[in-house]
Amino acid sequence: MSNETSPVSRRRGRGARERILQAATELFTAQGVNATGMEQLTTAAHVSKRTLYTHFASKDDLVHAYLTQLRDGRLPPQACQSEPCPAPRGQLLAIFDWEPPTTDGPLRGCPFLNAAVEVPDPDHPVHQLAAAYKIEFAHRLTDLARQAGARDPEELGEQLALLYDGAACRTMALNSARAGAHARTIAAKLINEAIPRPSTPPTGASTTA
């Protein structure tokens, strides 16, 4: 008899990889990468260990796939997924419009920062993916700042990226979402100082040359 049997009912067939990634996303988000074991993942995904290792040769491979899946959906400008698309200035500020947590568990902040901390080796593929995401995140903010007419888009992009990451870390450390609201207030001030408002002619003034 096969030793693949388990007290947990196994749902075999297609979709195992998707179930594993979904389980990984939920568990890594709730308790972190290092605290999540492969046995726990197999139970949550309703797969055998053999099936898990068929799709992901190691836990590192699974963590890498988990972050890769998150990457594109978290890069700005997310605001352009809705219509009408906000102006670049509004998109910069929208980065700090964090959704309230939908769980009673601890707030985990940014998964890419968390992964970089839990996998500290800068040469490790997981750490490199997290670092690449953070670099691209700042580049996206810089592009939006340039489109919005910032005097120094590179500086504003880096400032907002640093502010975002700091707020994410503080959110996790204090287990409080208040840092996001404070970060948004600071971001609005930075944006207003860096991007000149278009001048409007006085009321009644002629607009002809």
mmCIF file of C-alpha atoms in Angstrom:
data_model
loop_
_atom_site.group_PDB
_atom_site.id
_atom_site.type_symbol
_atom_site.label_atom_id
_atom_site.label_comp_id
_atom_site.label_asym_id
_atom_site.label_seq_id
_atom_site.Cartn_x
_atom_site.Cartn_y
_atom_site.Cartn_z
ATOM 1 C CA MET A 1 0.000 0.000 0.000
ATOM 2 C CA SER A 2 1.239 3.465 -0.838
ATOM 3 C CA ASN A 3 2.558 5.509 2.102
ATOM 4 C CA GLU A 4 1.069 8.662 0.497
ATOM 5 C CA THR A 5 -2.110 8.367 2.578
ATOM 6 C CA SER A 6 -2.788 11.008 5.215
ATOM 7 C CA PRO A 7 -5.502 11.949 7.728
ATOM 8 C CA VAL A 8 -6.030 15.022 5.582
ATOM 9 C CA SER A 9 -8.278 14.408 2.583
ATOM 10 C CA ARG A 10 -6.168 14.833 -0.551
ATOM 11 C CA ARG A 11 -7.665 16.618 -3.558
ATOM 12 C CA ARG A 12 -5.683 15.182 -6.437
ATOM 13 C CA GLY A 13 -5.594 16.178 -10.063
ATOM 14 C CA ARG A 14 -5.172 19.547 -11.685
ATOM 15 C CA GLY A 15 -4.690 22.716 -9.644
ATOM 16 C CA ALA A 16 -2.207 21.373 -7.101
ATOM 17 C CA ARG A 17 0.387 24.023 -7.908
ATOM 18 C CA GLU A 18 -2.174 26.791 -7.507
ATOM 19 C CA ARG A 19 -3.321 25.364 -4.162
ATOM 20 C CA ILE A 20 0.251 25.171 -2.929
ATOM 21 C CA LEU A 21 0.925 28.795 -3.887
ATOM 22 C CA GLN A 22 -2.325 29.905 -2.289
ATOM 23 C CA ALA A 23 -1.477 28.073 0.926
ATOM 24 C CA ALA A 24 2.045 29.524 0.869
ATOM 25 C CA THR A 25 0.690 33.030 0.406
ATOM 26 C CA GLU A 26 -1.681 32.668 3.347
ATOM 27 C CA LEU A 27 0.857 31.059 5.687
ATOM 28 C CA PHE A 28 3.857 33.207 4.754
ATOM 29 C CA THR A 29 1.706 36.306 5.170
ATOM 30 C CA ALA A 30 0.331 35.220 8.534
ATOM 31 C CA GLN A 31 3.456 33.836 10.190
ATOM 32 C CA GLY A 32 6.488 34.454 7.987
ATOM 33 C CA VAL A 33 8.659 32.283 5.789
ATOM 34 C CA ASN A 34 10.932 30.717 8.380
ATOM 35 C CA ALA A 35 8.115 29.782 10.760
ATOM 36 C CA THR A 36 6.210 27.927 8.036
ATOM 37 C CA GLY A 37 7.139 24.290 7.581
ATOM 38 C CA MET A 38 6.657 22.129 4.534
ATOM 39 C CA GLU A 39 4.451 19.699 6.466
ATOM 40 C CA GLN A 40 2.150 22.577 7.372
ATOM 41 C CA LEU A 41 2.054 23.646 3.731
ATOM 42 C CA THR A 42 1.083 20.184 2.513
ATOM 43 C CA THR A 43 -1.770 20.062 5.003
ATOM 44 C CA ALA A 44 -3.038 23.529 4.104
ATOM 45 C CA ALA A 45 -2.793 22.851 0.349
ATOM 46 C CA HIS A 46 -4.290 19.338 0.613
ATOM 47 C CA VAL A 47 -1.388 17.733 -1.232
ATOM 48 C CA SER A 48 1.190 15.093 -0.407
ATOM 49 C CA LYS A 49 4.837 15.927 0.148
ATOM 50 C CA ARG A 50 5.617 14.146 -3.110
ATOM 51 C CA THR A 51 3.227 16.430 -4.976
ATOM 52 C CA LEU A 52 4.642 19.532 -3.309
ATOM 53 C CA TYR A 53 8.216 18.627 -4.205
ATOM 54 C CA THR A 54 7.145 17.737 -7.730
ATOM 55 C CA HIS A 55 6.077 21.344 -8.270
ATOM 56 C CA PHE A 56 8.720 23.001 -6.071
ATOM 57 C CA ALA A 57 12.062 21.298 -5.613
ATOM 58 C CA SER A 58 12.742 23.096 -2.330
ATOM 59 C CA LYS A 59 11.246 25.590 0.086
ATOM 60 C CA ASP A 60 13.489 28.262 -1.445
ATOM 61 C CA ASP A 61 11.896 27.570 -4.829
ATOM 62 C CA LEU A 62 8.441 27.929 -3.299
ATOM 63 C CA VAL A 63 9.316 31.216 -1.570
ATOM 64 C CA HIS A 64 10.748 32.533 -4.840
ATOM 65 C CA ALA A 65 7.580 31.572 -6.728
ATOM 66 C CA TYR A 66 5.411 33.153 -4.023
ATOM 67 C CA LEU A 67 7.242 36.477 -4.303
ATOM 68 C CA THR A 68 7.261 36.343 -8.092
ATOM 69 C CA GLN A 69 3.490 35.908 -8.061
ATOM 70 C CA LEU A 70 3.107 38.957 -5.805
ATOM 71 C CA ARG A 71 5.556 41.174 -7.665
ATOM 72 C CA ASP A 72 3.613 42.455 -10.687
ATOM 73 C CA GLY A 73 0.386 43.037 -8.786
ATOM 74 C CA ARG A 74 2.123 45.260 -6.241
ATOM 75 C CA LEU A 75 4.121 47.495 -8.539
ATOM 76 C CA PRO A 76 2.651 50.947 -9.201
ATOM 77 C CA PRO A 77 0.743 52.437 -10.829
ATOM 78 C CA GLN A 78 -1.997 50.227 -9.371
ATOM 79 C CA ALA A 79 -4.404 53.158 -9.491
ATOM 80 C CA CYS A 80 -4.608 52.854 -13.276
ATOM 81 C CA GLN A 81 -6.501 49.595 -12.932
ATOM 82 C CA SER A 82 -9.614 51.738 -12.505
ATOM 83 C CA GLU A 83 -11.144 54.291 -14.827
ATOM 84 C CA PRO A 84 -10.652 57.135 -15.182
ATOM 85 C CA CYS A 85 -6.947 56.820 -14.476
ATOM 86 C CA PRO A 86 -5.809 59.418 -11.886
ATOM 87 C CA ALA A 87 -3.164 61.955 -12.873
ATOM 88 C CA PRO A 88 0.431 60.964 -11.998
ATOM 89 C CA ARG A 89 0.384 63.260 -8.958
ATOM 90 C CA GLY A 90 -2.656 61.440 -7.623
ATOM 91 C CA GLN A 91 -1.120 58.063 -8.380
ATOM 92 C CA LEU A 92 1.910 58.925 -6.243
ATOM 93 C CA LEU A 93 -0.291 59.728 -3.281
ATOM 94 C CA ALA A 94 -2.484 56.676 -3.898
ATOM 95 C CA ILE A 95 0.525 54.449 -3.105
ATOM 96 C CA PHE A 96 -0.126 55.323 0.542
ATOM 97 C CA ASP A 97 -3.861 54.579 0.476
ATOM 98 C CA TRP A 98 -3.437 51.260 2.235
ATOM 99 C CA GLU A 99 -6.376 48.938 2.549
ATOM 100 C CA PRO A 100 -7.342 48.149 6.152
ATOM 101 C CA PRO A 101 -6.323 44.658 7.282
ATOM 102 C CA THR A 102 -8.901 41.939 6.720
ATOM 103 C CA THR A 103 -7.527 39.630 9.404
ATOM 104 C CA ASP A 104 -7.319 39.652 13.174
ATOM 105 C CA GLY A 105 -3.790 38.275 12.957
ATOM 106 C CA PRO A 106 -0.608 40.337 13.280
ATOM 107 C CA LEU A 107 0.129 42.879 10.562
ATOM 108 C CA ARG A 108 3.027 41.679 8.449
ATOM 109 C CA GLY A 109 3.947 44.811 6.502
ATOM 110 C CA CYS A 110 5.704 44.342 3.163
ATOM 111 C CA PRO A 111 6.331 40.708 2.115
ATOM 112 C CA PHE A 112 9.440 41.678 0.147
ATOM 113 C CA LEU A 113 11.049 43.432 3.112
ATOM 114 C CA ASN A 114 10.103 40.498 5.312
ATOM 115 C CA ALA A 115 11.674 38.035 2.883
ATOM 116 C CA ALA A 116 14.884 40.079 2.693
ATOM 117 C CA VAL A 117 15.125 40.015 6.490
ATOM 118 C CA GLU A 118 14.323 36.309 6.802
ATOM 119 C CA VAL A 119 16.755 35.405 4.003
ATOM 120 C CA PRO A 120 19.623 37.819 4.774
ATOM 121 C CA ASP A 121 22.227 36.440 2.351
ATOM 122 C CA PRO A 122 22.419 39.115 -0.408
ATOM 123 C CA ASP A 123 23.473 36.448 -2.931
ATOM 124 C CA HIS A 124 20.461 34.229 -2.259
ATOM 125 C CA PRO A 125 17.896 34.221 -5.108
ATOM 126 C CA VAL A 126 15.042 35.096 -2.710
ATOM 127 C CA HIS A 127 16.936 38.066 -1.294
ATOM 128 C CA GLN A 128 17.932 39.186 -4.784
ATOM 129 C CA LEU A 129 14.310 39.037 -5.942
ATOM 130 C CA ALA A 130 13.212 41.140 -2.972
ATOM 131 C CA ALA A 131 15.962 43.682 -3.655
ATOM 132 C CA ALA A 132 15.108 43.829 -7.372
ATOM 133 C CA TYR A 133 11.474 44.478 -6.508
ATOM 134 C CA LYS A 134 12.415 47.370 -4.218
ATOM 135 C CA ILE A 135 14.650 48.906 -6.896
ATOM 136 C CA GLU A 136 11.881 48.618 -9.491
ATOM 137 C CA PHE A 137 9.362 50.055 -7.020
ATOM 138 C CA ALA A 138 11.489 53.203 -6.622
ATOM 139 C CA HIS A 139 11.948 53.424 -10.400
ATOM 140 C CA ARG A 140 8.172 53.315 -10.908
ATOM 141 C CA LEU A 141 7.714 56.132 -8.404
ATOM 142 C CA THR A 142 10.436 58.122 -10.146
ATOM 143 C CA ASP A 143 8.671 57.685 -13.499
ATOM 144 C CA LEU A 144 5.386 58.885 -11.994
ATOM 145 C CA ALA A 145 7.171 61.846 -10.389
ATOM 146 C CA ARG A 146 8.671 62.748 -13.765
ATOM 147 C CA GLN A 147 5.263 62.545 -15.458
ATOM 148 C CA ALA A 148 3.820 64.749 -12.710
ATOM 149 C CA GLY A 149 6.441 67.439 -13.344
ATOM 150 C CA ALA A 150 8.622 67.030 -10.253
ATOM 151 C CA ARG A 151 11.681 69.277 -10.166
ATOM 152 C CA ASP A 152 13.868 66.310 -9.198
ATOM 153 C CA PRO A 153 11.944 63.093 -9.946
ATOM 154 C CA GLU A 154 14.761 60.784 -8.845
ATOM 155 C CA GLU A 155 14.900 62.401 -5.424
ATOM 156 C CA LEU A 156 11.130 62.368 -4.965
ATOM 157 C CA GLY A 157 10.900 58.747 -6.095
ATOM 158 C CA GLU A 158 13.545 57.642 -3.599
ATOM 159 C CA GLN A 159 11.983 59.722 -0.819
ATOM 160 C CA LEU A 160 8.562 58.169 -1.344
ATOM 161 C CA ALA A 161 10.005 54.656 -1.621
ATOM 162 C CA LEU A 162 11.897 55.148 1.650
ATOM 163 C CA LEU A 163 8.793 56.563 3.320
ATOM 164 C CA TYR A 164 6.695 53.625 2.134
ATOM 165 C CA ASP A 165 9.196 51.043 3.350
ATOM 166 C CA GLY A 166 9.615 52.794 6.692
ATOM 167 C CA ALA A 167 5.868 52.848 7.221
ATOM 168 C CA ALA A 168 5.618 49.158 6.284
ATOM 169 C CA CYS A 169 8.313 48.249 8.825
ATOM 170 C CA ARG A 170 6.694 50.359 11.542
ATOM 171 C CA THR A 171 3.316 48.805 10.792
ATOM 172 C CA MET A 172 4.751 45.346 11.457
ATOM 173 C CA ALA A 173 6.827 46.354 14.490
ATOM 174 C CA LEU A 174 3.930 48.090 16.241
ATOM 175 C CA ASN A 175 1.180 45.878 14.783
ATOM 176 C CA SER A 176 -0.704 49.056 13.949
ATOM 177 C CA ALA A 177 -1.949 50.444 10.642
ATOM 178 C CA ARG A 178 -1.646 54.042 11.890
ATOM 179 C CA ALA A 179 1.801 54.349 10.305
ATOM 180 C CA GLY A 180 0.174 54.250 6.859
ATOM 181 C CA ALA A 181 -1.986 57.300 7.592
ATOM 182 C CA HIS A 182 0.990 59.232 8.953
ATOM 183 C CA ALA A 183 3.060 58.259 5.911
ATOM 184 C CA ARG A 184 0.327 59.533 3.586
ATOM 185 C CA THR A 185 0.358 62.936 5.319
ATOM 186 C CA ILE A 186 4.134 63.185 4.932
ATOM 187 C CA ALA A 187 3.932 62.003 1.320
ATOM 188 C CA ALA A 188 1.419 64.740 0.492
ATOM 189 C CA LYS A 189 3.825 67.362 1.857
ATOM 190 C CA LEU A 190 6.769 65.939 -0.098
ATOM 191 C CA ILE A 191 4.724 65.812 -3.300
ATOM 192 C CA ASN A 192 3.425 69.365 -2.875
ATOM 193 C CA GLU A 193 6.945 70.682 -2.291
ATOM 194 C CA ALA A 194 8.484 68.762 -5.196
ATOM 195 C CA ILE A 195 5.804 69.289 -7.831
ATOM 196 C CA PRO A 196 4.808 72.881 -8.600
ATOM 197 C CA ARG A 197 1.112 73.520 -8.944
ATOM 198 C CA PRO A 198 0.046 74.944 -12.339
ATOM 199 C CA SER A 199 -0.527 78.660 -12.014
ATOM 200 C CA THR A 200 -4.035 79.955 -12.673
ATOM 201 C CA PRO A 201 -4.717 83.458 -14.040
ATOM 202 C CA PRO A 202 -6.462 85.890 -11.708
ATOM 203 C CA THR A 203 -10.230 86.068 -12.004
ATOM 204 C CA GLY A 204 -11.220 88.332 -14.846
ATOM 205 C CA ALA A 205 -7.714 88.453 -16.323
ATOM 206 C CA SER A 206 -7.412 88.201 -20.077
ATOM 207 C CA THR A 207 -5.945 84.981 -21.395
ATOM 208 C CA THR A 208 -5.036 86.492 -24.754
ATOM 209 C CA ALA A 209 -1.553 87.696 -25.559
#
